[in-house]
Amino acid sequence: MAGKSGLLGSNYSIVHPSTFILLGIPGLEMAHIWISIPFCAMYIIAILGNFTILFIVKREPSLHGPMYYFLCMLAITDLVLSTSILPKTLSIFWFNSREIDFSACLTQMYFIHCFSVIESGIFVAMGFDRYVAICDPLRHSTILTNPVVAKISLAVVLRGGMLVMPHPFLARRRPYCRTNIIPHTLCEHMAVVKLACSDIRVSSYYGLFVVFCVLGLDVFFIAVSYIQILRAIFSLPTKDARLKTFGTCGSHLCAILAFYVSTIFSSLTYRFGQNVALHFHVLIANVYLLVPPMLNPIIYGVRTKQIRDRLLQLFSHKGT
């Protein structure tokens, strides 16, 4: 039983449990070992892929430009996002280590949602960069200068940090007198606040505000950018040029869709998906936090000719 850090009224209800218990994937406990195999594989690919992106961009001065700076930000965000959840999830699967300290749980909650919002902002910045590069290439270097890129990056990080700050702040102020068991692999915002024995409407409404007003606006700006990009692509003179540019933008759109569809679905099912099986929801929540960090270095790295060429040069140099 969790320890007590405070009392509520005369019934000695727990205000703050000293620890929470993460169940993992409810209903699939017997399959935890098998589920850990693809989870671990995705984490290893994400770590290797994103560190490779950072190494190549740092090593090659020719890649020191706006697109690659944003790509490095995306790689760092993906590393933080996946590392904030996978080690604990794997410890649940492998060692049945289910306890997590109350403060550590809120810290994990903050990192998950903060860096998800940051990742969304980076997608917007990358969409804007591609829009300028394709629709107004002659002014690209004068519009997206290093100071402008630095300001955009700072704004993206500050927005994520400040918008998500109310989540752990509100969660810490709530009394938890029902249970300290979280039916999840991680301290997702709604999974935690649903354990509170007070009114959680403020937390729920604010979470919806972040999902719809922030991610919704991001999706709108990305859609506008790529509509303009597609118009520019279809006006290119040769079929080969159209196919080449469309192939690159298509892969980028796939990565963006994988992130937003799973993020919005996961958020909505916690609030309105009473008929969705709990193990399915937990799996989807893990997918949106694990798959994009694994796919992004593949899509944005391998599909980007400059990075692919530098990677091949690196391996061929080592081979000789």
Tab-separated table of C-alpha atoms in Angstrom:
chain	number	residue	atom	x	y	z
A	1	MET	CA	0.000	0.000	0.000
A	2	ALA	CA	1.297	3.427	-0.837
A	3	GLY	CA	2.418	5.691	1.971
A	4	LYS	CA	0.545	8.808	2.973
A	5	SER	CA	1.828	12.295	2.455
A	6	GLY	CA	-1.336	13.951	3.737
A	7	LEU	CA	-4.815	13.322	5.117
A	8	LEU	CA	-8.215	14.315	3.806
A	9	GLY	CA	-10.899	14.819	6.476
A	10	SER	CA	-11.533	12.350	9.239
A	11	ASN	CA	-11.486	9.219	7.093
A	12	TYR	CA	-7.711	9.401	6.609
A	13	SER	CA	-7.923	9.102	2.827
A	14	ILE	CA	-4.683	9.283	0.882
A	15	VAL	CA	-3.984	12.701	-0.606
A	16	HIS	CA	-0.717	11.876	-2.354
A	17	PRO	CA	0.376	8.249	-2.631
A	18	SER	CA	4.123	7.901	-2.249
A	19	THR	CA	4.122	5.631	-5.305
A	20	PHE	CA	1.877	4.618	-8.163
A	21	ILE	CA	1.645	1.062	-9.511
A	22	LEU	CA	1.824	0.738	-13.306
A	23	LEU	CA	0.023	-2.440	-14.430
A	24	GLY	CA	1.540	-2.546	-17.904
A	25	ILE	CA	-1.008	-3.685	-20.494
A	26	PRO	CA	-4.099	-4.883	-18.582
A	27	GLY	CA	-5.386	-8.228	-19.831
A	28	LEU	CA	-2.171	-9.025	-21.684
A	29	GLU	CA	0.127	-9.604	-18.692
A	30	MET	CA	1.007	-13.105	-19.896
A	31	ALA	CA	2.178	-11.668	-23.211
A	32	HIS	CA	4.366	-8.902	-21.724
A	33	ILE	CA	7.604	-10.709	-22.604
A	34	TRP	CA	6.523	-11.161	-26.226
A	35	ILE	CA	5.241	-7.585	-26.522
A	36	SER	CA	8.573	-6.343	-25.167
A	37	ILE	CA	10.406	-7.722	-28.238
A	38	PRO	CA	8.932	-5.295	-30.836
A	39	PHE	CA	8.964	-2.498	-28.236
A	40	CYS	CA	12.663	-3.022	-27.571
A	41	ALA	CA	13.420	-3.321	-31.293
A	42	MET	CA	11.613	-0.032	-32.013
A	43	TYR	CA	13.521	1.683	-29.196
A	44	ILE	CA	16.902	0.450	-30.479
A	45	ILE	CA	16.068	1.589	-34.029
A	46	ALA	CA	14.935	4.981	-32.701
A	47	ILE	CA	18.128	5.451	-30.663
A	48	LEU	CA	20.474	4.390	-33.465
A	49	GLY	CA	18.570	6.258	-36.183
A	50	ASN	CA	18.267	9.557	-34.356
A	51	PHE	CA	21.865	9.532	-33.098
A	52	THR	CA	22.983	8.792	-36.675
A	53	ILE	CA	21.064	11.857	-37.923
A	54	LEU	CA	22.696	14.056	-35.260
A	55	PHE	CA	26.167	12.654	-36.005
A	56	ILE	CA	25.941	13.135	-39.776
A	57	VAL	CA	24.535	16.689	-39.571
A	58	LYS	CA	27.195	17.707	-37.030
A	59	ARG	CA	29.959	16.139	-39.110
A	60	GLU	CA	28.976	17.674	-42.460
A	61	PRO	CA	29.190	21.502	-42.723
A	62	SER	CA	27.168	21.369	-45.958
A	63	LEU	CA	24.165	20.181	-43.945
A	64	HIS	CA	24.225	23.164	-41.585
A	65	GLY	CA	20.995	24.689	-42.865
A	66	PRO	CA	17.400	25.303	-41.680
A	67	MET	CA	15.977	21.947	-42.764
A	68	TYR	CA	18.720	19.988	-41.018
A	69	TYR	CA	18.587	22.111	-37.867
A	70	PHE	CA	14.882	21.299	-37.577
A	71	LEU	CA	15.679	17.650	-38.338
A	72	CYS	CA	18.196	17.641	-35.457
A	73	MET	CA	15.563	19.163	-33.161
A	74	LEU	CA	13.177	16.402	-34.203
A	75	ALA	CA	15.849	13.763	-33.513
A	76	ILE	CA	16.562	15.156	-30.018
A	77	THR	CA	12.827	15.360	-29.267
A	78	ASP	CA	12.331	11.755	-30.379
A	79	LEU	CA	15.251	10.591	-28.234
A	80	VAL	CA	13.839	12.321	-25.145
A	81	LEU	CA	10.289	11.131	-25.859
A	82	SER	CA	11.190	7.464	-26.322
A	83	THR	CA	13.714	7.418	-23.456
A	84	SER	CA	11.206	8.973	-21.055
A	85	ILE	CA	8.922	5.928	-21.372
A	86	LEU	CA	10.715	2.842	-22.745
A	87	PRO	CA	13.148	2.038	-19.912
A	88	LYS	CA	10.305	1.982	-17.367
A	89	THR	CA	7.980	0.079	-19.715
A	90	LEU	CA	10.611	-2.572	-20.365
A	91	SER	CA	11.328	-2.882	-16.640
A	92	ILE	CA	7.613	-3.656	-16.155
A	93	PHE	CA	7.673	-6.259	-18.922
A	94	TRP	CA	10.974	-7.909	-17.951
A	95	PHE	CA	11.334	-7.505	-14.179
A	96	ASN	CA	7.750	-6.822	-13.041
A	97	SER	CA	9.052	-3.507	-11.643
A	98	ARG	CA	5.704	-1.723	-11.463
A	99	GLU	CA	6.255	0.942	-8.798
A	100	ILE	CA	6.974	4.543	-9.767
A	101	ASP	CA	7.461	7.418	-7.335
A	102	PHE	CA	4.695	10.038	-7.289
A	103	SER	CA	7.044	12.868	-8.329
A	104	ALA	CA	8.728	10.670	-10.952
A	105	CYS	CA	5.283	9.871	-12.362
A	106	LEU	CA	4.414	13.560	-12.716
A	107	THR	CA	7.831	14.236	-14.243
A	108	GLN	CA	7.267	11.483	-16.813
A	109	MET	CA	3.807	12.925	-17.528
A	110	TYR	CA	5.327	16.352	-18.156
A	111	PHE	CA	8.054	15.024	-20.461
A	112	ILE	CA	5.624	12.916	-22.496
A	113	HIS	CA	3.156	15.719	-23.188
A	114	CYS	CA	5.701	18.548	-23.373
A	115	PHE	CA	7.840	16.843	-26.019
A	116	SER	CA	4.754	15.675	-27.924
A	117	VAL	CA	3.704	19.335	-28.266
A	118	ILE	CA	7.290	20.281	-29.184
A	119	GLU	CA	7.339	17.568	-31.867
A	120	SER	CA	4.100	18.945	-33.295
A	121	GLY	CA	5.649	22.421	-33.429
A	122	ILE	CA	8.734	21.058	-35.198
A	123	PHE	CA	6.500	19.504	-37.874
A	124	VAL	CA	4.961	22.948	-38.439
A	125	ALA	CA	8.426	24.533	-38.711
A	126	MET	CA	9.595	21.843	-41.146
A	127	GLY	CA	6.437	22.298	-43.212
A	128	PHE	CA	7.112	26.040	-43.401
A	129	ASP	CA	10.733	25.391	-44.385
A	130	ARG	CA	9.637	23.025	-47.201
A	131	TYR	CA	7.001	25.553	-48.328
A	132	VAL	CA	9.587	28.333	-48.684
A	133	ALA	CA	12.179	25.996	-50.275
A	134	ILE	CA	9.766	24.730	-52.955
A	135	CYS	CA	7.442	27.700	-53.507
A	136	ASP	CA	9.975	30.543	-53.142
A	137	PRO	CA	13.440	28.946	-53.489
A	138	LEU	CA	15.261	32.157	-54.422
A	139	ARG	CA	14.340	33.789	-51.099
A	140	HIS	CA	14.785	30.700	-48.916
A	141	SER	CA	18.221	31.672	-47.599
A	142	THR	CA	17.132	35.259	-46.878
A	143	ILE	CA	13.851	34.295	-45.149
A	144	LEU	CA	15.118	31.397	-43.037
A	145	THR	CA	18.373	32.827	-41.718
A	146	ASN	CA	20.101	31.294	-38.696
A	147	PRO	CA	18.669	33.903	-36.269
A	148	VAL	CA	15.145	33.257	-37.615
A	149	VAL	CA	15.609	29.487	-37.259
A	150	ALA	CA	16.862	30.005	-33.680
A	151	LYS	CA	13.804	32.146	-32.823
A	152	ILE	CA	11.392	29.610	-34.329
A	153	SER	CA	13.116	26.800	-32.406
A	154	LEU	CA	12.968	28.740	-29.126
A	155	ALA	CA	9.282	29.547	-29.671
A	156	VAL	CA	8.508	25.853	-30.333
A	157	VAL	CA	10.276	24.743	-27.136
A	158	LEU	CA	8.771	27.490	-24.942
A	159	ARG	CA	5.286	26.800	-26.274
A	160	GLY	CA	5.575	23.098	-25.409
A	161	GLY	CA	7.037	23.776	-21.972
A	162	MET	CA	4.467	26.386	-20.928
A	163	LEU	CA	1.336	24.762	-22.362
A	164	VAL	CA	1.978	21.441	-20.618
A	165	MET	CA	3.054	22.933	-17.273
A	166	PRO	CA	-0.559	22.967	-15.896
A	167	HIS	CA	-0.826	19.164	-16.301
A	168	PRO	CA	1.545	18.135	-13.467
A	169	PHE	CA	0.668	21.274	-11.456
A	170	LEU	CA	-3.049	20.404	-11.403
A	171	ALA	CA	-2.338	16.695	-10.885
A	172	ARG	CA	-0.185	17.428	-7.820
A	173	ARG	CA	-2.942	19.520	-6.225
A	174	ARG	CA	-5.541	16.747	-6.415
A	175	PRO	CA	-6.295	14.250	-3.620
A	176	TYR	CA	-5.917	10.565	-4.560
A	177	CYS	CA	-8.156	8.531	-2.264
A	178	ARG	CA	-9.369	5.776	-4.594
A	179	THR	CA	-6.366	3.718	-5.626
A	180	ASN	CA	-2.751	4.150	-6.635
A	181	ILE	CA	-2.974	1.585	-9.460
A	182	ILE	CA	-2.634	2.982	-13.001
A	183	PRO	CA	-3.830	0.556	-15.714
A	184	HIS	CA	-1.131	1.680	-18.128
A	185	THR	CA	2.558	1.298	-18.971
A	186	LEU	CA	3.223	5.002	-18.326
A	187	CYS	CA	1.950	8.050	-16.458
A	188	GLU	CA	-0.310	9.425	-19.157
A	189	HIS	CA	-2.142	12.590	-18.060
A	190	MET	CA	-5.739	11.329	-18.033
A	191	ALA	CA	-4.717	7.904	-16.693
A	192	VAL	CA	-3.321	9.642	-13.592
A	193	VAL	CA	-5.970	12.310	-12.954
A	194	LYS	CA	-8.791	9.753	-13.290
A	195	LEU	CA	-7.512	8.293	-10.003
A	196	ALA	CA	-8.270	11.556	-8.168
A	197	CYS	CA	-11.279	11.728	-5.866
A	198	SER	CA	-12.027	15.352	-6.773
A	199	ASP	CA	-13.584	17.033	-9.803
A	200	ILE	CA	-11.208	16.578	-12.762
A	201	ARG	CA	-13.172	18.587	-15.338
A	202	VAL	CA	-10.594	21.399	-15.408
A	203	SER	CA	-7.796	18.936	-16.225
A	204	SER	CA	-9.940	17.184	-18.827
A	205	TYR	CA	-11.068	20.404	-20.522
A	206	TYR	CA	-7.558	21.841	-20.528
A	207	GLY	CA	-6.246	18.613	-22.057
A	208	LEU	CA	-8.873	18.882	-24.805
A	209	PHE	CA	-7.881	22.534	-25.334
A	210	VAL	CA	-4.263	21.492	-25.897
A	211	VAL	CA	-5.301	18.700	-28.280
A	212	PHE	CA	-7.743	20.707	-30.400
A	213	CYS	CA	-6.499	24.296	-30.216
A	214	VAL	CA	-2.770	23.537	-30.324
A	215	LEU	CA	-2.510	20.333	-32.352
A	216	GLY	CA	-5.549	21.371	-34.405
A	217	LEU	CA	-3.897	24.674	-35.366
A	218	ASP	CA	-0.643	22.860	-36.115
A	219	VAL	CA	-2.451	20.436	-38.434
A	220	PHE	CA	-4.157	23.400	-40.140
A	221	PHE	CA	-0.860	25.221	-40.785
A	222	ILE	CA	0.809	22.021	-42.003
A	223	ALA	CA	-2.128	21.328	-44.340
A	224	VAL	CA	-1.959	24.874	-45.777
A	225	SER	CA	1.815	24.522	-46.325
A	226	TYR	CA	1.530	21.178	-48.103
A	227	ILE	CA	-1.432	22.281	-50.239
A	228	GLN	CA	0.739	25.131	-51.517
A	229	ILE	CA	3.646	22.713	-51.960
A	230	LEU	CA	1.472	20.296	-53.973
A	231	ARG	CA	0.286	23.159	-56.187
A	232	ALA	CA	3.918	24.071	-56.844
A	233	ILE	CA	4.812	20.424	-57.535
A	234	PHE	CA	2.063	19.973	-60.139
A	235	SER	CA	3.263	23.095	-61.919
A	236	LEU	CA	6.777	21.668	-62.412
A	237	PRO	CA	7.639	21.229	-66.106
A	238	THR	CA	8.796	17.580	-66.162
A	239	LYS	CA	7.143	14.404	-64.882
A	240	ASP	CA	10.379	13.168	-63.272
A	241	ALA	CA	10.747	16.374	-61.238
A	242	ARG	CA	7.124	16.118	-60.109
A	243	LEU	CA	7.486	12.468	-59.063
A	244	LYS	CA	10.777	13.077	-57.235
A	245	THR	CA	9.472	16.041	-55.250
A	246	PHE	CA	6.114	14.368	-54.592
A	247	GLY	CA	7.866	11.210	-53.334
A	248	THR	CA	9.785	13.211	-50.736
A	249	CYS	CA	6.732	15.200	-49.607
A	250	GLY	CA	4.596	12.030	-49.559
A	251	SER	CA	6.949	10.294	-47.124
A	252	HIS	CA	6.990	13.398	-44.926
A	253	LEU	CA	3.184	13.461	-44.888
A	254	CYS	CA	3.111	9.784	-43.870
A	255	ALA	CA	5.282	10.566	-40.827
A	256	ILE	CA	3.083	13.533	-39.919
A	257	LEU	CA	-0.136	11.485	-40.242
A	258	ALA	CA	1.300	8.649	-38.129
A	259	PHE	CA	1.986	11.152	-35.335
A	260	TYR	CA	-1.249	13.155	-35.397
A	261	VAL	CA	-3.781	10.375	-36.010
A	262	SER	CA	-2.470	8.210	-33.168
A	263	THR	CA	-2.074	11.229	-30.825
A	264	ILE	CA	-5.627	12.506	-31.317
A	265	PHE	CA	-7.122	8.990	-31.209
A	266	SER	CA	-5.307	8.190	-27.962
A	267	SER	CA	-6.428	11.452	-26.343
A	268	LEU	CA	-10.080	11.068	-27.341
A	269	THR	CA	-10.468	7.414	-26.356
A	270	TYR	CA	-9.448	8.211	-22.768
A	271	ARG	CA	-12.257	10.750	-22.502
A	272	PHE	CA	-14.995	9.292	-24.708
A	273	GLY	CA	-13.987	5.731	-25.611
A	274	GLN	CA	-15.786	3.817	-22.872
A	275	ASN	CA	-16.387	0.943	-25.312
A	276	VAL	CA	-12.733	0.710	-26.416
A	277	ALA	CA	-10.904	-2.235	-24.839
A	278	LEU	CA	-8.373	-0.975	-22.268
A	279	HIS	CA	-5.493	-3.074	-23.606
A	280	PHE	CA	-6.152	-1.699	-27.113
A	281	HIS	CA	-6.047	1.877	-25.842
A	282	VAL	CA	-2.795	1.269	-23.922
A	283	LEU	CA	-1.210	-0.245	-27.032
A	284	ILE	CA	-2.293	2.744	-29.165
A	285	ALA	CA	-0.883	5.156	-26.555
A	286	ASN	CA	2.455	3.362	-26.764
A	287	VAL	CA	2.339	3.283	-30.563
A	288	TYR	CA	2.025	7.072	-30.846
A	289	LEU	CA	5.012	7.501	-28.521
A	290	LEU	CA	7.201	4.767	-30.063
A	291	VAL	CA	6.479	4.549	-33.783
A	292	PRO	CA	7.190	8.199	-34.794
A	293	PRO	CA	10.657	8.239	-33.083
A	294	MET	CA	11.473	5.049	-34.990
A	295	LEU	CA	10.022	6.183	-38.351
A	296	ASN	CA	11.219	9.796	-38.396
A	297	PRO	CA	14.956	9.101	-38.863
A	298	ILE	CA	14.090	6.579	-41.591
A	299	ILE	CA	11.669	8.844	-43.442
A	300	TYR	CA	13.462	12.153	-42.957
A	301	GLY	CA	16.954	10.655	-43.004
A	302	VAL	CA	17.090	7.787	-45.478
A	303	ARG	CA	14.625	9.500	-47.826
A	304	THR	CA	16.666	12.733	-47.766
A	305	LYS	CA	19.285	12.437	-50.506
A	306	GLN	CA	21.941	14.581	-48.823
A	307	ILE	CA	21.867	12.556	-45.592
A	308	ARG	CA	21.647	9.253	-47.458
A	309	ASP	CA	24.694	10.177	-49.569
A	310	ARG	CA	26.731	11.202	-46.489
A	311	LEU	CA	25.754	7.967	-44.738
A	312	LEU	CA	26.864	5.875	-47.721
A	313	GLN	CA	30.116	7.849	-47.925
A	314	LEU	CA	30.725	7.214	-44.236
A	315	PHE	CA	30.265	3.443	-44.555
A	316	SER	CA	32.229	3.180	-47.804
A	317	HIS	CA	35.091	5.177	-46.234
A	318	LYS	CA	35.150	2.829	-43.246
A	319	GLY	CA	35.026	-0.153	-45.564
A	320	THR	CA	38.085	0.964	-47.491
